[in-house]
Amino acid sequence: DIVMTQSPDSLAVSLGERATINCKSSQSVLYSSNNKNYLAWYQQKPGQPPKSLIYWASTRESGVPDRFSGSGSGTDFTLTISSLQAEDVAVYYCQQYYSTPSFGPGTKVDIK
Amino acid sequence: EVQLLESGGGLVQPGGSLRLSCAASGFTFSSYALSWVRQAPGKALEWISAISSSGDSTYYADSVKGRFTISRDNSKNTLYLQMNSLRAEDTAVYYCAKDRPKLWCFDYWGQGTLVTVSS
């Protein structure tokens, strides 16, 4: 099974500043036959279900603001919120879908 | 608009059973695989089961294998999760999620239903 880890556990960022979340998989999620990373990001606000933000490591879901971006390849990935807004307060999860799905432990983002 | 609406959660004693349902609308139900993902209070998400679009193939996490059964009725646009031999550690919000085509990641989620296993 692929184990996902995230860092930091939580972070507080000033409004308008950049937030960076890291995600690491215990083995590569890059599928060589199509050169795609099987990695997704979700946002979960308090009391709500998760919402899809990004898949294929860097493809934004339709309607997701462009301040959200994903990067990385192989085993190391990053979710960046370029200019934090109040509505971005949430827990963010990465998930691999290279094999049976597994999620990271989550990173809580707050306003400083 | 895609909608997924779970029901069937509640309080059950250890060793008991419960069946969850997920009513879907807004997409061609029979064309998509579906999954159940749960979240224990204050904890991370955990994928527990998936079913192919036809229902012919099912998949389970080790934590529920042999105790839970996923199924679907494409004529009723409804997904099910039969949960037997429930344990305290099964206490969680259970979400149904629509899989992306041929991928095990999820583009739509239901609101969830809470299952509490306690005596």
PDB file of C-alpha atoms in Angstrom:
ATOM      1  CA  ASP A   1       0.000   0.000   0.000  1.00  0.00           C
ATOM      2  CA  ILE A   2       1.124   3.541  -0.751  1.00  0.00           C
ATOM      3  CA  VAL A   3       1.409   5.727   2.352  1.00  0.00           C
ATOM      4  CA  MET A   4       0.870   9.457   1.974  1.00  0.00           C
ATOM      5  CA  THR A   5       2.390  12.028   4.303  1.00  0.00           C
ATOM      6  CA  GLN A   6       1.850  15.786   4.413  1.00  0.00           C
ATOM      7  CA  SER A   7       3.693  18.716   5.919  1.00  0.00           C
ATOM      8  CA  PRO A   8       3.175  20.822   7.823  1.00  0.00           C
ATOM      9  CA  ASP A   9       0.292  19.544   9.966  1.00  0.00           C
ATOM     10  CA  SER A  10      -1.016  23.095  10.096  1.00  0.00           C
ATOM     11  CA  LEU A  11      -0.039  26.575   9.034  1.00  0.00           C
ATOM     12  CA  ALA A  12      -1.272  30.112   9.552  1.00  0.00           C
ATOM     13  CA  VAL A  13      -0.798  32.617   6.767  1.00  0.00           C
ATOM     14  CA  SER A  14      -1.695  36.292   6.492  1.00  0.00           C
ATOM     15  CA  LEU A  15      -4.407  37.282   4.046  1.00  0.00           C
ATOM     16  CA  GLY A  16      -2.903  37.785   0.601  1.00  0.00           C
ATOM     17  CA  GLU A  17       0.213  35.798   1.405  1.00  0.00           C
ATOM     18  CA  ARG A  18       1.327  32.463  -0.047  1.00  0.00           C
ATOM     19  CA  ALA A  19       0.506  29.117   1.542  1.00  0.00           C
ATOM     20  CA  THR A  20       2.482  26.014   0.600  1.00  0.00           C
ATOM     21  CA  ILE A  21       1.536  22.445   1.493  1.00  0.00           C
ATOM     22  CA  ASN A  22       3.762  19.457   0.820  1.00  0.00           C
ATOM     23  CA  CYS A  23       2.717  15.884   0.128  1.00  0.00           C
ATOM     24  CA  LYS A  24       4.954  12.851  -0.178  1.00  0.00           C
ATOM     25  CA  SER A  25       4.124   9.322  -1.303  1.00  0.00           C
ATOM     26  CA  SER A  26       5.959   6.218  -0.105  1.00  0.00           C
ATOM     27  CA  GLN A  27       6.485   5.155  -3.713  1.00  0.00           C
ATOM     28  CA  SER A  28       6.268   6.900  -7.040  1.00  0.00           C
ATOM     29  CA  VAL A  29       2.786   7.653  -8.372  1.00  0.00           C
ATOM     30  CA  LEU A  30       4.109   8.546 -11.824  1.00  0.00           C
ATOM     31  CA  TYR A  31       2.784   6.059 -14.361  1.00  0.00           C
ATOM     32  CA  SER A  32       5.469   5.671 -17.017  1.00  0.00           C
ATOM     33  CA  SER A  33       3.156   4.625 -19.850  1.00  0.00           C
ATOM     34  CA  ASN A  34       1.321   7.971 -19.921  1.00  0.00           C
ATOM     35  CA  ASN A  35       3.759  10.153 -17.922  1.00  0.00           C
ATOM     36  CA  LYS A  36       0.980  11.201 -15.554  1.00  0.00           C
ATOM     37  CA  ASN A  37       1.149  11.588 -11.788  1.00  0.00           C
ATOM     38  CA  TYR A  38      -1.826   9.922 -10.090  1.00  0.00           C
ATOM     39  CA  LEU A  39      -2.175  12.550  -7.405  1.00  0.00           C
ATOM     40  CA  ALA A  40      -5.189  14.658  -6.382  1.00  0.00           C
ATOM     41  CA  TRP A  41      -5.830  17.461  -3.895  1.00  0.00           C
ATOM     42  CA  TYR A  42      -9.041  18.116  -1.963  1.00  0.00           C
ATOM     43  CA  GLN A  43     -10.261  20.980   0.203  1.00  0.00           C
ATOM     44  CA  GLN A  44     -12.518  20.320   3.181  1.00  0.00           C
ATOM     45  CA  LYS A  45     -14.109  23.223   4.996  1.00  0.00           C
ATOM     46  CA  PRO A  46     -15.520  22.703   8.510  1.00  0.00           C
ATOM     47  CA  GLY A  47     -18.735  20.702   8.498  1.00  0.00           C
ATOM     48  CA  GLN A  48     -18.595  20.120   4.740  1.00  0.00           C
ATOM     49  CA  PRO A  49     -17.631  17.206   2.502  1.00  0.00           C
ATOM     50  CA  PRO A  50     -14.345  17.322   0.605  1.00  0.00           C
ATOM     51  CA  LYS A  51     -14.216  19.242  -2.633  1.00  0.00           C
ATOM     52  CA  SER A  52     -11.977  18.308  -5.541  1.00  0.00           C
ATOM     53  CA  LEU A  53      -9.365  20.963  -6.336  1.00  0.00           C
ATOM     54  CA  ILE A  54      -6.699  19.344  -8.488  1.00  0.00           C
ATOM     55  CA  TYR A  55      -6.039  16.026 -10.208  1.00  0.00           C
ATOM     56  CA  TRP A  56      -3.156  14.702 -12.316  1.00  0.00           C
ATOM     57  CA  ALA A  57      -1.062  16.620  -9.749  1.00  0.00           C
ATOM     58  CA  SER A  58      -1.555  19.948 -11.521  1.00  0.00           C
ATOM     59  CA  THR A  59      -4.890  20.031 -13.391  1.00  0.00           C
ATOM     60  CA  ARG A  60      -7.315  22.389 -11.685  1.00  0.00           C
ATOM     61  CA  GLU A  61     -10.914  21.303 -11.359  1.00  0.00           C
ATOM     62  CA  SER A  62     -13.344  23.449 -13.339  1.00  0.00           C
ATOM     63  CA  GLY A  63     -14.328  26.509 -11.304  1.00  0.00           C
ATOM     64  CA  VAL A  64     -11.392  26.360  -8.908  1.00  0.00           C
ATOM     65  CA  PRO A  65      -9.695  29.762  -8.608  1.00  0.00           C
ATOM     66  CA  ASP A  66      -6.310  30.038 -10.294  1.00  0.00           C
ATOM     67  CA  ARG A  67      -4.668  31.008  -7.005  1.00  0.00           C
ATOM     68  CA  PHE A  68      -4.637  27.250  -6.348  1.00  0.00           C
ATOM     69  CA  SER A  69      -1.880  25.368  -8.150  1.00  0.00           C
ATOM     70  CA  GLY A  70      -0.344  21.935  -7.895  1.00  0.00           C
ATOM     71  CA  SER A  71       3.134  20.822  -8.801  1.00  0.00           C
ATOM     72  CA  GLY A  72       5.579  17.979  -8.360  1.00  0.00           C
ATOM     73  CA  SER A  73       6.264  14.550  -9.758  1.00  0.00           C
ATOM     74  CA  GLY A  74       7.130  11.040  -8.659  1.00  0.00           C
ATOM     75  CA  THR A  75       6.931  11.093  -4.866  1.00  0.00           C
ATOM     76  CA  ASP A  76       6.981  14.795  -3.962  1.00  0.00           C
ATOM     77  CA  PHE A  77       4.132  17.214  -4.559  1.00  0.00           C
ATOM     78  CA  THR A  78       3.088  20.704  -3.542  1.00  0.00           C
ATOM     79  CA  LEU A  79      -0.201  22.574  -3.327  1.00  0.00           C
ATOM     80  CA  THR A  80       0.258  26.341  -3.423  1.00  0.00           C
ATOM     81  CA  ILE A  81      -2.315  28.993  -2.629  1.00  0.00           C
ATOM     82  CA  SER A  82      -0.708  32.073  -4.132  1.00  0.00           C
ATOM     83  CA  SER A  83      -2.725  34.703  -2.260  1.00  0.00           C
ATOM     84  CA  LEU A  84      -4.677  33.358   0.686  1.00  0.00           C
ATOM     85  CA  GLN A  85      -8.290  34.439   0.986  1.00  0.00           C
ATOM     86  CA  ALA A  86     -10.539  34.105   4.035  1.00  0.00           C
ATOM     87  CA  GLU A  87     -12.631  31.478   2.264  1.00  0.00           C
ATOM     88  CA  ASP A  88      -9.565  29.244   1.859  1.00  0.00           C
ATOM     89  CA  VAL A  89      -9.535  28.334   5.558  1.00  0.00           C
ATOM     90  CA  ALA A  90      -9.860  24.564   5.406  1.00  0.00           C
ATOM     91  CA  VAL A  91      -8.080  21.251   5.710  1.00  0.00           C
ATOM     92  CA  TYR A  92      -6.317  20.145   2.540  1.00  0.00           C
ATOM     93  CA  TYR A  93      -5.745  16.490   1.668  1.00  0.00           C
ATOM     94  CA  CYS A  94      -3.624  14.876  -0.995  1.00  0.00           C
ATOM     95  CA  GLN A  95      -4.650  11.488  -2.389  1.00  0.00           C
ATOM     96  CA  GLN A  96      -2.897   9.016  -4.646  1.00  0.00           C
ATOM     97  CA  TYR A  97      -4.862   6.964  -7.138  1.00  0.00           C
ATOM     98  CA  TYR A  98      -1.960   5.008  -8.633  1.00  0.00           C
ATOM     99  CA  SER A  99      -3.180   2.022  -6.626  1.00  0.00           C
ATOM    100  CA  THR A 100      -6.049   1.516  -4.165  1.00  0.00           C
ATOM    101  CA  PRO A 101      -6.720   5.054  -2.988  1.00  0.00           C
ATOM    102  CA  SER A 102      -5.012   6.499   0.048  1.00  0.00           C
ATOM    103  CA  PHE A 103      -5.123   9.976   1.531  1.00  0.00           C
ATOM    104  CA  GLY A 104      -2.621  12.060   3.398  1.00  0.00           C
ATOM    105  CA  PRO A 105      -3.350  13.061   7.007  1.00  0.00           C
ATOM    106  CA  GLY A 106      -4.363  16.578   6.014  1.00  0.00           C
ATOM    107  CA  THR A 107      -2.965  20.081   6.500  1.00  0.00           C
ATOM    108  CA  LYS A 108      -5.029  22.689   8.289  1.00  0.00           C
ATOM    109  CA  VAL A 109      -4.759  26.225   6.875  1.00  0.00           C
ATOM    110  CA  ASP A 110      -5.763  29.198   9.026  1.00  0.00           C
ATOM    111  CA  ILE A 111      -5.480  32.967   8.858  1.00  0.00           C
ATOM    112  CA  LYS A 112      -2.639  34.547  10.841  1.00  0.00           C
TER     113      LYS A 112
ATOM    114  CA  GLU B   1     -26.069  19.225 -11.360  1.00  0.00           C
ATOM    115  CA  VAL B   2     -24.540  16.142  -9.810  1.00  0.00           C
ATOM    116  CA  GLN B   3     -26.090  15.255  -6.471  1.00  0.00           C
ATOM    117  CA  LEU B   4     -25.260  12.421  -4.096  1.00  0.00           C
ATOM    118  CA  LEU B   5     -27.429  11.982  -1.016  1.00  0.00           C
ATOM    119  CA  GLU B   6     -26.485   9.466   1.648  1.00  0.00           C
ATOM    120  CA  SER B   7     -28.892   8.018   4.181  1.00  0.00           C
ATOM    121  CA  GLY B   8     -29.121   5.181   6.661  1.00  0.00           C
ATOM    122  CA  GLY B   9     -26.641   6.282   9.280  1.00  0.00           C
ATOM    123  CA  GLY B  10     -27.359   6.163  12.998  1.00  0.00           C
ATOM    124  CA  LEU B  11     -26.440   4.630  16.319  1.00  0.00           C
ATOM    125  CA  VAL B  12     -25.760   0.890  16.361  1.00  0.00           C
ATOM    126  CA  GLN B  13     -24.339  -1.440  18.973  1.00  0.00           C
ATOM    127  CA  PRO B  14     -21.006  -3.194  18.494  1.00  0.00           C
ATOM    128  CA  GLY B  15     -21.534  -6.325  16.449  1.00  0.00           C
ATOM    129  CA  GLY B  16     -24.617  -4.881  14.802  1.00  0.00           C
ATOM    130  CA  SER B  17     -25.436  -4.141  11.187  1.00  0.00           C
ATOM    131  CA  LEU B  18     -26.458  -1.127   9.154  1.00  0.00           C
ATOM    132  CA  ARG B  19     -27.125  -0.452   5.476  1.00  0.00           C
ATOM    133  CA  LEU B  20     -26.231   2.875   3.949  1.00  0.00           C
ATOM    134  CA  SER B  21     -27.739   4.183   0.744  1.00  0.00           C
ATOM    135  CA  CYS B  22     -26.589   6.880  -1.661  1.00  0.00           C
ATOM    136  CA  ALA B  23     -29.143   8.271  -4.094  1.00  0.00           C
ATOM    137  CA  ALA B  24     -27.570   9.849  -7.154  1.00  0.00           C
ATOM    138  CA  SER B  25     -28.826  12.288  -9.757  1.00  0.00           C
ATOM    139  CA  GLY B  26     -27.509  14.650 -12.396  1.00  0.00           C
ATOM    140  CA  PHE B  27     -25.323  12.179 -14.285  1.00  0.00           C
ATOM    141  CA  THR B  28     -25.602   8.862 -16.091  1.00  0.00           C
ATOM    142  CA  PHE B  29     -25.362   6.677 -12.999  1.00  0.00           C
ATOM    143  CA  SER B  30     -24.672   3.415 -14.815  1.00  0.00           C
ATOM    144  CA  SER B  31     -21.596   4.860 -16.546  1.00  0.00           C
ATOM    145  CA  TYR B  32     -19.500   5.611 -13.484  1.00  0.00           C
ATOM    146  CA  ALA B  33     -17.744   3.722 -10.741  1.00  0.00           C
ATOM    147  CA  LEU B  34     -18.546   4.853  -7.217  1.00  0.00           C
ATOM    148  CA  SER B  35     -16.779   4.691  -3.879  1.00  0.00           C
ATOM    149  CA  TRP B  36     -17.391   4.965  -0.163  1.00  0.00           C
ATOM    150  CA  VAL B  37     -14.953   7.080   1.842  1.00  0.00           C
ATOM    151  CA  ARG B  38     -15.219   7.532   5.584  1.00  0.00           C
ATOM    152  CA  GLN B  39     -13.894  10.025   8.103  1.00  0.00           C
ATOM    153  CA  ALA B  40     -13.673   9.254  11.799  1.00  0.00           C
ATOM    154  CA  PRO B  41     -14.289  12.264  14.082  1.00  0.00           C
ATOM    155  CA  GLY B  42     -11.377  14.686  13.781  1.00  0.00           C
ATOM    156  CA  LYS B  43      -9.467  12.286  11.554  1.00  0.00           C
ATOM    157  CA  ALA B  44      -8.376  12.031   7.937  1.00  0.00           C
ATOM    158  CA  LEU B  45     -10.264  10.566   5.012  1.00  0.00           C
ATOM    159  CA  GLU B  46     -10.137   6.806   4.470  1.00  0.00           C
ATOM    160  CA  TRP B  47     -11.248   5.090   1.258  1.00  0.00           C
ATOM    161  CA  ILE B  48     -13.050   1.876   2.133  1.00  0.00           C
ATOM    162  CA  SER B  49     -14.761   0.482  -0.960  1.00  0.00           C
ATOM    163  CA  ALA B  50     -15.440   0.930  -4.661  1.00  0.00           C
ATOM    164  CA  ILE B  51     -17.680  -0.652  -7.268  1.00  0.00           C
ATOM    165  CA  SER B  52     -17.444  -0.636 -11.036  1.00  0.00           C
ATOM    166  CA  SER B  53     -20.093   0.979 -13.209  1.00  0.00           C
ATOM    167  CA  SER B  54     -21.772  -2.355 -13.946  1.00  0.00           C
ATOM    168  CA  GLY B  55     -21.402  -3.647 -10.399  1.00  0.00           C
ATOM    169  CA  ASP B  56     -19.380  -6.647 -11.574  1.00  0.00           C
ATOM    170  CA  SER B  57     -16.202  -5.617  -9.766  1.00  0.00           C
ATOM    171  CA  THR B  58     -15.877  -4.594  -6.140  1.00  0.00           C
ATOM    172  CA  TYR B  59     -12.909  -3.501  -4.065  1.00  0.00           C
ATOM    173  CA  TYR B  60     -12.359  -3.140  -0.330  1.00  0.00           C
ATOM    174  CA  ALA B  61      -9.852  -1.748   2.112  1.00  0.00           C
ATOM    175  CA  ASP B  62      -8.388  -4.335   4.458  1.00  0.00           C
ATOM    176  CA  SER B  63     -10.062  -2.576   7.390  1.00  0.00           C
ATOM    177  CA  VAL B  64     -13.545  -3.562   6.158  1.00  0.00           C
ATOM    178  CA  LYS B  65     -12.934  -6.617   3.969  1.00  0.00           C
ATOM    179  CA  GLY B  66     -15.206  -9.487   4.935  1.00  0.00           C
ATOM    180  CA  ARG B  67     -17.514  -7.249   6.978  1.00  0.00           C
ATOM    181  CA  PHE B  68     -18.785  -4.652   4.487  1.00  0.00           C
ATOM    182  CA  THR B  69     -20.422  -5.234   1.100  1.00  0.00           C
ATOM    183  CA  ILE B  70     -20.800  -2.597  -1.586  1.00  0.00           C
ATOM    184  CA  SER B  71     -23.518  -2.898  -4.216  1.00  0.00           C
ATOM    185  CA  ARG B  72     -25.528  -0.777  -6.608  1.00  0.00           C
ATOM    186  CA  ASP B  73     -28.878  -0.754  -8.361  1.00  0.00           C
ATOM    187  CA  ASN B  74     -28.475   1.014 -11.682  1.00  0.00           C
ATOM    188  CA  SER B  75     -32.244   0.961 -12.234  1.00  0.00           C
ATOM    189  CA  LYS B  76     -32.704   3.020  -9.055  1.00  0.00           C
ATOM    190  CA  ASN B  77     -29.554   5.179  -9.364  1.00  0.00           C
ATOM    191  CA  THR B  78     -28.600   4.072  -5.873  1.00  0.00           C
ATOM    192  CA  LEU B  79     -25.385   2.889  -4.243  1.00  0.00           C
ATOM    193  CA  TYR B  80     -25.389   0.781  -1.074  1.00  0.00           C
ATOM    194  CA  LEU B  81     -23.027  -0.225   1.699  1.00  0.00           C
ATOM    195  CA  GLN B  82     -24.037  -3.162   3.888  1.00  0.00           C
ATOM    196  CA  MET B  83     -22.049  -3.007   7.104  1.00  0.00           C
ATOM    197  CA  ASN B  84     -21.941  -6.056   9.384  1.00  0.00           C
ATOM    198  CA  SER B  85     -20.006  -6.896  12.551  1.00  0.00           C
ATOM    199  CA  LEU B  86     -19.614  -3.220  13.315  1.00  0.00           C
ATOM    200  CA  ARG B  87     -16.896  -2.081  15.688  1.00  0.00           C
ATOM    201  CA  ALA B  88     -16.320   1.116  17.655  1.00  0.00           C
ATOM    202  CA  GLU B  89     -13.565   2.048  15.205  1.00  0.00           C
ATOM    203  CA  ASP B  90     -16.121   2.097  12.374  1.00  0.00           C
ATOM    204  CA  THR B  91     -17.628   5.242  13.899  1.00  0.00           C
ATOM    205  CA  ALA B  92     -17.321   7.875  11.182  1.00  0.00           C
ATOM    206  CA  VAL B  93     -19.069  10.029   8.639  1.00  0.00           C
ATOM    207  CA  TYR B  94     -19.530   7.920   5.515  1.00  0.00           C
ATOM    208  CA  TYR B  95     -19.377   9.706   2.170  1.00  0.00           C
ATOM    209  CA  CYS B  96     -20.288   8.342  -1.211  1.00  0.00           C
ATOM    210  CA  ALA B  97     -18.171   9.716  -4.005  1.00  0.00           C
ATOM    211  CA  LYS B  98     -18.339   9.589  -7.771  1.00  0.00           C
ATOM    212  CA  ASP B  99     -15.157   8.317  -9.375  1.00  0.00           C
ATOM    213  CA  ARG B 100     -13.582  10.062 -12.349  1.00  0.00           C
ATOM    214  CA  PRO B 101     -13.762   7.879 -15.464  1.00  0.00           C
ATOM    215  CA  LYS B 102     -11.458   4.890 -14.997  1.00  0.00           C
ATOM    216  CA  LEU B 103      -9.654   6.592 -12.127  1.00  0.00           C
ATOM    217  CA  TRP B 104      -9.760   6.160  -8.405  1.00  0.00           C
ATOM    218  CA  CYS B 105     -10.100   9.814  -7.603  1.00  0.00           C
ATOM    219  CA  PHE B 106     -13.299  11.620  -6.897  1.00  0.00           C
ATOM    220  CA  ASP B 107     -14.936  14.581  -8.585  1.00  0.00           C
ATOM    221  CA  TYR B 108     -18.166  14.729  -6.563  1.00  0.00           C
ATOM    222  CA  TRP B 109     -18.977  13.903  -2.964  1.00  0.00           C
ATOM    223  CA  GLY B 110     -22.176  13.537  -0.988  1.00  0.00           C
ATOM    224  CA  GLN B 111     -22.821  15.365   2.272  1.00  0.00           C
ATOM    225  CA  GLY B 112     -22.183  12.239   4.321  1.00  0.00           C
ATOM    226  CA  THR B 113     -24.077  10.217   6.906  1.00  0.00           C
ATOM    227  CA  LEU B 114     -22.861   9.639  10.457  1.00  0.00           C
ATOM    228  CA  VAL B 115     -22.514   6.109  11.792  1.00  0.00           C
ATOM    229  CA  THR B 116     -21.920   5.752  15.516  1.00  0.00           C
ATOM    230  CA  VAL B 117     -21.032   2.343  16.935  1.00  0.00           C
ATOM    231  CA  SER B 118     -21.487   2.346  20.673  1.00  0.00           C
ATOM    232  CA  SER B 119     -23.197   0.421  23.441  1.00  0.00           C
TER     233      SER B 119
END
